[in-house]
Amino acid sequence: MTVDAHKETMEFQAEVSQVLNLVIRSLYSNKEIFLRELISNASDAAEKLRFEALTDDALYEEDPNLRIRISVDKERRTLTISDNGIGMSRQEVSETIGTIANSGTRKFLEAMSGDQAQDSQLIGQFGVGFYSAFIVADKVTLVTRRAGSGSEHGVRWESSGEGDYTIETVEKAGRGTDITLHLREDEAEFAESYRIRSIVSKFSDHIAIPVEMLEEQYGEPEEGEERKAPEWEQVNSGTALWMRSKSEIKEEEYNEFYKHIGHDFEDPLAHAHNRVEGKNEYSSLLFIPSRAPFDMWDREQKHGVKLYVRRVFIMDEADKLMPRYLRFVKGVVDSDDLPLNVSRELLQHNRKIDSIRSANVKRVLGLLEKMAKDDGEKFAKFWKEFGTVLKEGPAEDFANKERIAGLMRFATTKSEGREQSVSLDAYIERMQEKQEKIYYITADSHAAALHSPHLEVFRKKDVEVLLLTDRVDEWLVSHLSEFKGKHLQSVAKGALDLGELDDAESKEALEKVAEEHKDLVERITKALGERVKEVRISNRLTESPACLVVGDYEMSANLQRVLKQMGQDAPETKPILEVNPTHPLVAKIEQEPDQETFADLASILLDQATLSEGGQLEDPAAFVHRLNRLMLNLSAG
Ligand code: ADP
């Protein structure tokens, strides 16, 4: 016996026990899902084997018929799920089953709030897989052997789910994994064959691997006859759902299939099922989930769209079959004409894949457009979960820019609360008669956007402004400069040109005011020196004394802040300070004879403008100091 074969007792990582407890508590009301989870794992293992065997036939060990077998033992109150899939080595067992190697589980724990109701919602987002066995079992035994390794390399793992587990090397003749659940006393129903059959047909009917159980035998054998040994019979239909004709498939079947491939507990929002014939033949079945997965922002996020070739699972390959901004879409593409030994490299430059991908995009966008049109409530739910991802679209997918933008929803100065509910079409529809542009403001919070001095003139003229407060919005507007021929214009960039909204008269008036206050502008410019690029009289302000703007082609102040927060370099752009001469404070400053006090006031004006757009002062202490000096002056005077 090698050292490796020793039976070891290992502690679970503390987190595993925590997850186990939570799983048992929160999924108890829906306990039969454990079977779906275990069958999903078994079918994944079978598909992995089929894939690896494409290049190494020996892995089949002369038994190429992949299947999952479920057996029950009423007397011993056990339920066993066996697959002849890829199996696991000892190392793989200890890495995947006893630890939180899986970053998903760790994130799950981080996201846990301690509030039971909330946390059980979370479980749906993460998927608990193997651990769900402990919902109904007080002991789980797993015996497995990696395909291709000798029968002496079997591994037996066992745990009662309470802190530790044992692991030892054993003999195992057949490859694959047997998982035996020692059912809790009050869960004896799961040792009943009919009960298991009904769960399998509910949850796992559509998976492409056959699920078998021993046939039921009723009554006593005839006199003088031996009872025949029961035979294995297939209890699921075992045809891949996506190969069946749409008209035959019930909504619930789509939903169950989605849960299987998406590792999700909730029904999807929508699906698109298509069969394409002709030069490039394939089937696709795509789903839009109801809820964003915890790892949507993970660069290595998996479980997107799976690629099959003639029913053989090839890979989880979200990015080749779906662009990143649609990475939340889950589903299956099954090609009839790609070679089975298709590699990732080959996918990179493959016309067929490219055309499948662009058709996928069109289907998903079409599905979303239809949802937006027919079921606003559902679409609002979609937008809430996935809007920020979709906003990456215009930067990534130039060809579909306008369609993607058409799906977007924004909070605006005229919408209710902070809800993102206004489409660009709706915005355009209610534009002012002479309005030419779509105006927006970016800020890092809804309040900062809504109360920004930049909006004052727009309020006065009753012009709607989009309030963009998601981080990705800066990225979005830098790639979406137009929608249906209307230019998107930041209200905080460049000289405010209201176009036709501004009549010639008011333009003239502004010039006149600027002329009148030329001295003031000069004095402030001098006092602020290097801190600003320019000082000018504003036509944006009605209530505030001053605001900051940047040049038309410069990076917005908000984006500079976002970059800095992310620890990235942002180019130093100096702001333009615009002042409102009708404001009493500015009028007062204008009258200030003392040069030093004037400089203090000018500085405060600039700092205030920075603060009111959510910016940070370069030297907050100096600001406080100046303010105090002025307050003392006030009380002295
Ligand atoms: P997930 O399936 O979400 O990764 P699980 O806890 O269900 O999480 O499973 C963890 C890992 O254990 C799987 O990713 C797989 O590598 C391995 N595993 C589980 N069940 C089996 C099985 N029947 N055969 C082979 N490997 C398995």
XYZ file of C-alpha atoms and ligand atoms in Angstrom:
664
model
C 0.000 0.000 0.000
C 1.363 3.391 -0.890
C 1.156 6.285 1.494
C -1.508 7.665 -0.748
C -3.787 4.722 -0.044
C -4.009 5.487 3.664
C -7.343 6.301 5.043
C -7.223 9.871 6.150
C -9.691 11.864 8.141
C -9.736 15.446 7.066
C -11.464 18.476 8.435
C -13.697 20.369 6.095
C -12.669 23.922 5.625
C -14.761 25.919 8.047
C -16.650 27.430 5.148
C -17.783 24.070 3.842
C -19.652 23.319 7.039
C -21.208 26.737 6.883
C -22.378 26.156 3.331
C -23.692 22.735 4.242
C -25.774 24.062 7.083
C -27.176 26.817 5.010
C -27.970 24.509 2.134
C -29.820 22.092 4.331
C -31.819 24.805 6.025
C -32.731 26.826 3.006
C -33.438 24.195 0.451
C -35.414 22.006 2.745
C -38.740 23.093 1.316
C -37.550 22.156 -2.142
C -35.510 19.168 -1.208
C -35.974 16.964 -4.246
C -33.694 19.210 -6.276
C -30.744 17.306 -4.828
C -31.427 14.632 -7.412
C -31.301 17.073 -10.283
C -27.975 18.382 -9.004
C -26.434 14.931 -8.717
C -27.771 13.811 -12.095
C -26.448 17.020 -13.657
C -23.000 16.311 -12.262
C -23.197 12.722 -13.484
C -24.231 13.794 -16.941
C -21.467 16.417 -17.064
C -19.011 13.677 -16.106
C -20.322 11.430 -18.884
C -20.043 14.226 -21.423
C -16.517 15.031 -20.299
C -15.537 11.437 -20.859
C -17.077 11.382 -24.309
C -15.103 14.471 -25.190
C -11.756 13.245 -23.849
C -12.294 9.896 -25.519
C -12.403 11.610 -28.893
C -8.632 11.746 -28.704
C -8.069 8.759 -26.428
C -10.351 5.882 -27.158
C -8.840 3.765 -24.387
C -10.693 5.859 -21.801
C -13.853 3.928 -22.642
C -12.284 0.799 -21.169
C -14.352 -1.199 -23.653
C -17.604 0.167 -22.300
C -18.680 3.006 -24.592
C -22.307 3.119 -23.501
C -22.558 6.092 -21.249
C -25.389 6.012 -18.749
C -26.460 7.005 -15.283
C -27.962 4.372 -13.004
C -30.028 5.007 -9.926
C -30.740 2.300 -7.404
C -32.641 2.322 -4.162
C -32.505 0.035 -1.163
C -35.536 0.373 1.043
C -34.227 -1.788 3.856
C -30.988 0.062 4.191
C -32.616 3.377 3.323
C -30.066 4.264 0.658
C -30.157 5.808 -2.765
C -27.228 5.430 -5.151
C -26.498 7.453 -8.266
C -23.825 5.846 -10.456
C -22.303 7.149 -13.608
C -19.689 5.657 -15.893
C -18.312 9.074 -16.755
C -14.870 10.542 -16.350
C -14.582 9.899 -12.586
C -12.093 11.561 -10.257
C -8.606 10.863 -8.976
C -7.868 11.057 -5.269
C -6.435 14.482 -5.708
C -9.454 15.678 -7.644
C -11.765 14.420 -4.919
C -9.939 16.245 -2.184
C -9.665 19.368 -4.281
C -13.259 19.562 -5.419
C -15.337 17.903 -2.742
C -13.774 18.802 0.590
C -12.559 22.303 -0.016
C -13.768 25.607 -1.199
C -11.475 25.422 -4.169
C -14.356 26.642 -6.146
C -14.239 30.423 -6.066
C -17.995 30.507 -6.497
C -18.592 29.018 -3.092
C -16.251 31.496 -1.520
C -18.003 34.439 -3.140
C -21.259 32.924 -2.033
C -20.071 32.983 1.551
C -18.934 36.546 1.219
C -22.336 37.492 -0.078
C -24.138 35.790 2.788
C -25.903 38.186 5.069
C -26.919 35.961 7.967
C -30.552 36.633 7.134
C -31.968 33.237 6.351
C -34.613 34.288 3.898
C -32.192 36.434 1.955
C -29.467 33.845 1.954
C -31.677 31.116 0.636
C -32.428 33.394 -2.302
C -28.709 33.626 -2.817
C -28.299 29.905 -3.065
C -30.289 30.051 -6.243
C -27.715 32.388 -7.706
C -24.792 30.199 -6.854
C -25.914 26.643 -7.254
C -24.865 24.220 -4.579
C -24.266 21.083 -6.589
C -22.891 18.122 -4.754
C -23.557 19.451 -1.266
C -27.288 19.365 -1.861
C -27.052 15.619 -1.120
C -26.950 16.521 2.558
C -30.451 17.936 2.413
C -31.807 14.413 2.614
C -28.815 12.341 3.687
C -27.006 12.188 7.005
C -24.105 10.377 5.409
C -22.820 10.420 1.854
C -20.399 7.879 0.412
C -18.708 8.616 -2.876
C -16.676 5.970 -4.667
C -15.015 7.022 -7.856
C -12.288 6.129 -10.302
C -10.847 8.267 -13.023
C -11.327 6.721 -16.474
C -8.123 5.190 -17.806
C -6.438 4.611 -14.451
C -6.134 1.092 -13.040
C -8.856 -0.441 -10.859
C -6.552 -0.074 -7.829
C -6.886 3.704 -8.094
C -10.431 3.941 -6.848
C -11.188 6.511 -4.158
C -13.714 6.295 -1.372
C -14.870 9.499 0.262
C -17.353 9.614 3.064
C -18.814 12.271 5.285
C -21.744 12.941 7.515
C -21.479 16.575 6.562
C -20.512 17.618 10.059
C -17.022 18.953 10.004
C -14.905 16.126 8.644
C -14.673 13.507 5.964
C -12.581 10.420 5.276
C -10.790 9.611 2.101
C -9.040 6.361 1.164
C -7.832 4.513 -1.901
C -9.892 1.448 -2.813
C -10.429 -1.017 -5.647
C -13.050 -0.011 -8.143
C -13.675 -2.106 -11.213
C -15.754 0.234 -13.355
C -14.755 3.817 -14.087
C -16.903 6.699 -12.963
C -18.611 7.724 -9.771
C -21.116 6.123 -7.406
C -22.692 8.397 -4.874
C -24.631 6.709 -2.097
C -26.949 8.752 0.069
C -27.717 7.294 3.480
C -31.083 8.888 3.895
C -32.227 10.547 7.075
C -34.903 8.677 8.909
C -37.670 10.981 7.783
C -36.525 10.970 4.150
C -37.272 7.292 3.488
C -39.507 8.316 0.565
C -36.354 8.815 -1.521
C -35.655 5.102 -1.252
C -38.928 4.433 -3.085
C -38.464 3.631 -6.710
C -41.693 5.296 -7.912
C -40.805 8.504 -6.115
C -37.398 8.650 -7.775
C -38.884 7.877 -11.189
C -41.274 10.761 -10.869
C -38.498 13.167 -9.875
C -36.332 12.031 -12.770
C -39.096 12.563 -15.260
C -39.814 15.968 -13.779
C -36.253 17.239 -13.679
C -34.046 15.204 -15.931
C -36.163 13.867 -18.735
C -34.466 15.936 -21.392
C -30.811 15.337 -20.634
C -29.020 13.535 -23.403
C -27.591 10.737 -21.263
C -29.911 7.819 -20.429
C -30.909 7.486 -16.789
C -31.658 3.894 -15.874
C -33.349 2.178 -12.986
C -34.082 -1.471 -12.309
C -37.456 -2.512 -13.620
C -40.189 -2.905 -11.067
C -41.348 -6.436 -10.362
C -44.825 -7.006 -9.138
C -46.430 -10.043 -7.608
C -44.916 -13.435 -6.930
C -43.191 -15.607 -9.536
C -45.260 -18.479 -10.977
C -45.059 -21.818 -9.213
C -41.837 -23.585 -10.009
C -40.341 -20.568 -11.726
C -37.353 -18.661 -10.512
C -37.747 -14.965 -10.165
C -35.858 -13.342 -13.017
C -33.241 -10.815 -12.047
C -34.662 -7.376 -12.776
C -33.182 -5.548 -15.744
C -32.095 -1.972 -16.103
C -34.551 0.186 -18.003
C -34.285 3.727 -19.186
C -36.533 6.078 -17.236
C -35.926 9.383 -18.991
C -36.568 10.076 -22.626
C -32.860 10.703 -23.076
C -33.154 12.737 -26.248
C -31.489 16.084 -26.195
C -34.264 18.616 -25.795
C -32.866 20.954 -28.419
C -33.214 18.253 -31.096
C -36.932 17.929 -30.605
C -39.395 19.973 -32.522
C -40.478 23.206 -30.876
C -44.151 22.450 -31.189
C -43.788 19.334 -29.046
C -41.955 20.932 -26.183
C -43.827 22.262 -23.195
C -42.825 25.421 -21.396
C -42.019 23.439 -18.236
C -39.665 21.225 -20.198
C -37.748 24.232 -21.425
C -37.630 25.556 -17.887
C -36.333 22.325 -16.410
C -33.760 21.992 -19.123
C -32.582 25.504 -18.454
C -32.138 24.760 -14.771
C -30.058 21.756 -15.683
C -27.663 23.518 -18.023
C -27.737 26.856 -16.248
C -27.218 25.466 -12.755
C -30.041 27.725 -11.737
C -32.999 27.301 -9.433
C -35.280 29.817 -11.063
C -37.142 29.667 -14.339
C -35.584 31.653 -17.174
C -37.196 34.871 -18.427
C -37.308 33.783 -22.047
C -35.886 31.378 -24.573
C -35.215 31.138 -28.295
C -35.122 27.746 -29.950
C -34.022 27.486 -33.582
C -33.035 24.969 -36.154
C -30.958 26.224 -39.083
C -30.713 24.191 -42.272
C -28.609 24.767 -45.360
C -24.904 25.362 -45.701
C -24.382 25.642 -41.985
C -26.661 23.288 -40.120
C -27.154 23.622 -36.419
C -29.663 23.891 -33.621
C -29.567 26.501 -30.937
C -31.479 26.850 -27.730
C -30.756 30.055 -25.843
C -32.096 31.261 -22.520
C -32.192 34.569 -20.732
C -31.980 33.926 -16.986
C -34.095 35.763 -14.441
C -31.222 36.691 -12.258
C -27.640 37.745 -12.744
C -25.179 35.126 -11.570
C -22.768 36.106 -8.823
C -19.842 35.850 -11.210
C -21.139 38.054 -13.985
C -18.181 40.355 -13.494
C -15.720 37.517 -13.318
C -13.402 37.433 -16.278
C -13.318 33.656 -16.119
C -17.010 33.175 -15.830
C -18.063 29.841 -17.289
C -21.396 28.117 -17.958
C -22.442 30.255 -20.880
C -23.379 28.729 -24.164
C -22.227 25.175 -24.575
C -21.025 23.881 -27.889
C -22.041 20.428 -29.048
C -21.140 18.763 -32.295
C -23.668 16.162 -33.375
C -24.885 15.728 -29.799
C -21.372 15.392 -28.375
C -20.551 18.002 -25.778
C -17.405 19.847 -26.853
C -16.972 22.798 -24.549
C -18.378 25.572 -22.474
C -17.352 28.377 -24.716
C -19.342 31.471 -24.051
C -17.103 33.948 -25.803
C -16.921 32.251 -29.183
C -20.638 31.708 -29.496
C -21.791 34.843 -27.776
C -20.113 38.212 -27.372
C -19.110 39.323 -23.890
C -21.937 41.807 -23.516
C -24.394 38.918 -23.842
C -22.463 36.670 -21.487
C -25.519 36.179 -19.297
C -27.205 34.139 -22.032
C -27.140 30.413 -21.398
C -27.859 27.595 -23.730
C -26.692 25.124 -26.264
C -25.510 25.264 -29.839
C -25.295 21.897 -31.565
C -23.562 21.953 -34.927
C -23.986 19.283 -37.574
C -20.992 20.261 -39.643
C -18.100 21.171 -37.382
C -15.495 18.445 -36.943
C -15.694 16.572 -33.643
C -12.101 17.321 -32.841
C -12.736 21.045 -33.044
C -10.209 22.909 -30.921
C -10.355 26.320 -29.323
C -7.864 27.580 -31.894
C -10.022 26.362 -34.708
C -13.031 28.129 -33.247
C -11.107 31.347 -33.288
C -11.107 31.603 -37.044
C -14.033 29.626 -38.204
C -16.604 31.054 -40.578
C -19.293 28.710 -39.377
C -18.739 29.741 -35.777
C -18.754 33.397 -36.775
C -22.033 33.041 -38.540
C -23.571 31.107 -35.653
C -22.385 33.806 -33.311
C -23.871 36.636 -35.286
C -27.148 34.742 -35.664
C -27.148 34.141 -31.899
C -26.744 37.853 -31.288
C -29.645 38.667 -33.601
C -31.837 36.092 -31.885
C -31.097 37.401 -28.424
C -31.599 41.023 -29.440
C -34.817 40.044 -31.181
C -35.985 38.180 -28.102
C -35.293 41.212 -25.942
C -37.000 43.594 -28.354
C -40.053 41.417 -28.322
C -40.005 41.242 -24.552
C -39.726 45.016 -24.310
C -42.697 45.400 -26.626
C -44.974 42.712 -25.216
C -44.157 42.563 -21.548
C -42.755 45.740 -20.077
C -42.682 44.368 -16.578
C -40.603 41.380 -17.567
C -38.299 43.585 -19.560
C -37.847 45.914 -16.589
C -36.785 42.881 -14.575
C -34.335 41.940 -17.282
C -32.929 45.440 -17.435
C -32.454 45.601 -13.692
C -30.416 42.404 -13.708
C -28.474 42.740 -16.928
C -28.685 46.354 -18.089
C -25.179 47.202 -17.005
C -23.819 44.288 -19.039
C -25.803 45.204 -22.115
C -24.368 48.713 -21.874
C -20.996 47.240 -22.837
C -22.572 46.363 -26.160
C -22.110 49.480 -28.283
C -18.372 49.408 -27.582
C -18.076 45.758 -28.489
C -20.523 45.285 -31.288
C -20.398 48.136 -33.715
C -22.741 46.514 -36.210
C -25.588 46.179 -33.718
C -24.953 49.411 -31.858
C -28.267 51.019 -32.632
C -30.329 47.935 -31.834
C -28.560 47.531 -28.512
C -29.005 51.201 -27.705
C -32.679 50.871 -28.522
C -33.002 48.323 -25.698
C -31.431 50.556 -23.113
C -33.367 52.195 -20.339
C -32.282 55.245 -18.378
C -33.236 57.320 -15.406
C -33.875 60.887 -16.515
C -34.809 64.218 -15.021
C -38.395 63.360 -15.897
C -38.586 59.745 -14.773
C -39.826 58.452 -11.452
C -37.144 57.996 -8.815
C -33.938 56.286 -9.733
C -35.583 53.585 -11.816
C -34.000 53.158 -15.248
C -37.123 53.131 -17.347
C -36.843 55.604 -20.230
C -35.802 54.339 -23.655
C -34.006 56.568 -26.134
C -37.034 56.290 -28.411
C -39.286 57.576 -25.652
C -36.815 60.382 -25.005
C -36.785 61.405 -28.648
C -40.534 61.272 -28.812
C -40.917 63.875 -26.102
C -38.017 66.123 -27.087
C -38.752 69.833 -27.195
C -39.796 71.117 -30.561
C -36.480 72.731 -31.347
C -34.301 70.295 -29.477
C -31.690 68.585 -31.658
C -29.622 66.578 -29.226
C -30.026 63.941 -26.568
C -28.587 65.428 -23.383
C -27.041 63.432 -20.576
C -25.092 63.928 -17.418
C -22.708 61.410 -15.864
C -22.138 61.309 -12.117
C -21.367 58.711 -9.520
C -24.737 58.788 -7.827
C -28.307 59.527 -8.717
C -28.455 62.389 -6.228
C -25.257 63.945 -7.552
C -26.607 63.789 -11.089
C -30.059 65.053 -10.239
C -28.835 68.022 -8.234
C -25.985 69.001 -10.457
C -25.810 72.705 -11.302
C -25.338 71.683 -14.912
C -28.999 70.830 -15.143
C -30.326 74.213 -14.123
C -30.815 75.675 -17.544
C -32.323 72.406 -18.798
C -34.877 72.540 -16.046
C -35.683 76.062 -16.900
C -36.230 75.164 -20.527
C -37.984 71.934 -19.575
C -35.513 69.793 -21.487
C -35.156 66.181 -20.340
C -31.666 64.975 -19.429
C -30.516 61.362 -19.041
C -28.971 60.704 -15.634
C -26.114 58.276 -16.136
C -24.751 56.919 -12.895
C -23.526 53.386 -13.664
C -19.787 53.047 -13.945
C -20.132 51.593 -17.385
C -22.029 54.658 -18.595
C -18.862 56.602 -19.323
C -17.712 53.729 -21.459
C -21.103 53.627 -23.108
C -21.265 57.285 -24.074
C -17.739 57.233 -25.365
C -18.909 54.637 -27.908
C -22.418 55.777 -28.500
C -22.280 59.252 -29.901
C -25.524 59.068 -31.813
C -28.891 57.381 -31.779
C -31.244 57.566 -34.770
C -29.397 60.568 -36.080
C -29.510 62.447 -32.781
C -26.234 63.379 -31.215
C -25.660 62.450 -27.552
C -24.327 65.479 -25.723
C -22.926 65.763 -22.214
C -24.320 68.748 -20.339
C -20.937 69.175 -18.648
C -18.780 69.331 -21.714
C -17.842 72.186 -23.969
C -19.594 75.474 -24.407
C -23.273 74.940 -23.900
C -24.851 75.009 -27.292
C -28.539 74.558 -26.987
C -28.856 74.884 -30.721
C -32.260 76.038 -31.817
C -33.474 75.834 -28.239
C -31.651 79.053 -27.683
C -32.999 81.944 -29.646
C -30.749 84.570 -31.130
C -31.867 86.990 -28.480
C -30.617 85.016 -25.562
C -27.329 84.376 -27.323
C -26.873 88.069 -27.739
C -27.848 88.632 -24.134
C -25.162 86.211 -23.008
C -22.535 88.008 -25.011
C -23.624 91.250 -23.468
C -23.453 89.860 -19.940
C -20.014 88.403 -20.644
C -18.836 91.784 -21.808
C -20.214 93.468 -18.688
C -18.397 91.080 -16.403
C -15.134 90.948 -18.263
C -13.219 92.330 -15.305
C -14.640 89.794 -12.930
C -13.630 86.948 -15.233
C -10.152 88.374 -15.523
C -9.733 88.782 -11.789
C -10.894 85.235 -11.051
C -8.642 83.853 -13.785
C -5.703 85.570 -12.195
C -6.592 84.476 -8.679
C -6.986 80.819 -9.631
C -3.990 80.708 -11.927
C -2.953 77.162 -12.867
C -5.929 75.542 -11.196
C -8.259 76.180 -14.123
C -7.985 76.175 -17.843
C -10.380 79.019 -18.328
C -12.973 81.090 -16.525
C -16.110 82.230 -18.311
C -19.624 83.483 -17.833
C -22.150 80.678 -17.800
C -25.438 80.228 -19.577
C -26.163 76.933 -17.815
C -26.787 78.225 -14.331
C -29.855 79.740 -12.809
C -29.471 78.938 -9.112
C -25.873 77.987 -8.464
C -23.006 80.426 -8.402
C -20.585 78.303 -10.429
C -19.947 74.973 -12.094
C -17.145 73.103 -13.815
C -17.098 71.915 -17.384
C -14.518 70.169 -19.540
C -13.686 70.622 -23.176
C -15.735 68.822 -25.812
C -13.090 66.219 -26.477
C -11.726 65.860 -22.986
C -12.370 63.140 -20.490
C -15.279 63.959 -18.213
C -14.542 64.740 -14.584
C -16.645 61.753 -13.572
C -14.618 59.375 -15.709
C -11.407 60.790 -14.266
C -12.731 60.022 -10.804
C -13.796 56.504 -11.766
C -10.362 55.771 -13.189
C -8.630 57.129 -10.115
C -10.823 55.000 -7.852
C -9.811 51.985 -9.874
C -6.194 52.904 -9.354
C -5.634 53.815 -12.984
C -3.931 56.835 -14.409
C -6.194 59.517 -15.705
C -4.853 62.387 -17.759
C -4.829 65.650 -15.842
C -7.368 67.855 -17.511
C -7.922 71.252 -16.038
C -11.537 72.284 -15.692
C -13.208 75.353 -17.069
C -14.931 77.349 -14.338
C -18.220 78.877 -15.358
C -19.714 81.533 -13.106
C -23.214 82.868 -12.833
C -23.106 86.661 -12.488
C -26.759 86.840 -11.473
C -26.040 84.922 -8.313
C -25.817 87.191 -5.231
C -22.609 85.535 -4.077
C -20.908 86.205 -7.380
C -22.223 89.759 -7.304
C -20.736 90.161 -3.854
C -17.388 88.765 -4.931
C -17.363 91.150 -7.821
C -17.592 94.035 -5.351
C -14.771 92.759 -3.132
C -11.998 95.351 -3.063
C -9.511 93.422 -0.967
C -7.366 91.303 -3.252
C -6.627 88.629 -0.654
C -10.259 88.163 0.310
C -11.145 88.097 -3.363
C -8.650 85.287 -3.933
C -10.152 83.327 -1.033
C -13.638 83.781 -2.422
C -12.598 82.746 -5.914
C -10.957 79.645 -4.512
C -14.045 78.759 -2.552
C -16.167 79.208 -5.656
C -13.994 76.708 -7.476
C -13.957 74.240 -4.585
C -17.717 74.455 -4.186
C -18.195 73.738 -7.854
C -15.964 70.685 -7.494
C -17.877 69.454 -4.458
C -21.272 69.951 -5.995
C -20.471 67.621 -8.854
C -19.269 64.943 -6.460
C -15.576 65.661 -6.881
C -12.862 65.612 -4.279
C -10.847 68.625 -3.302
C -7.165 68.449 -3.921
C -6.474 70.285 -0.678
C -9.509 70.027 1.616
C -7.662 71.508 4.584
C -6.943 74.690 2.647
C -10.627 74.933 1.763
C -11.667 74.658 5.400
C -9.026 77.149 6.360
C -10.270 79.725 3.871
C -13.843 79.184 4.835
C -12.994 79.724 8.486
C -11.106 82.886 7.685
C -14.119 84.253 5.865
C -16.496 83.265 8.638
C -14.323 85.060 11.158
C -14.244 88.136 8.913
C -18.001 88.032 8.708
C -18.487 87.959 12.430
C -15.817 90.606 12.902
C -17.494 92.828 10.307
P -20.220 22.391 -9.699
O -20.819 21.233 -10.416
O -21.078 23.608 -9.665
O -18.815 22.687 -10.092
P -20.368 20.579 -7.459
O -20.199 20.789 -5.991
O -21.645 19.970 -7.892
O -20.123 21.978 -8.130
O -19.207 19.671 -7.977
C -17.877 20.042 -7.786
C -16.992 19.316 -8.748
O -16.878 17.933 -8.379
C -17.474 19.275 -10.168
O -17.145 20.462 -10.871
C -16.737 18.069 -10.717
O -15.414 18.392 -11.058
C -16.700 17.155 -9.524
N -17.790 16.170 -9.597
C -18.979 16.198 -8.954
N -19.725 15.117 -9.275
C -18.989 14.391 -10.134
C -19.202 13.152 -10.843
N -20.341 12.455 -10.739
N -18.192 12.704 -11.642
C -17.048 13.404 -11.777
N -16.797 14.560 -11.156
C -17.749 15.059 -10.342
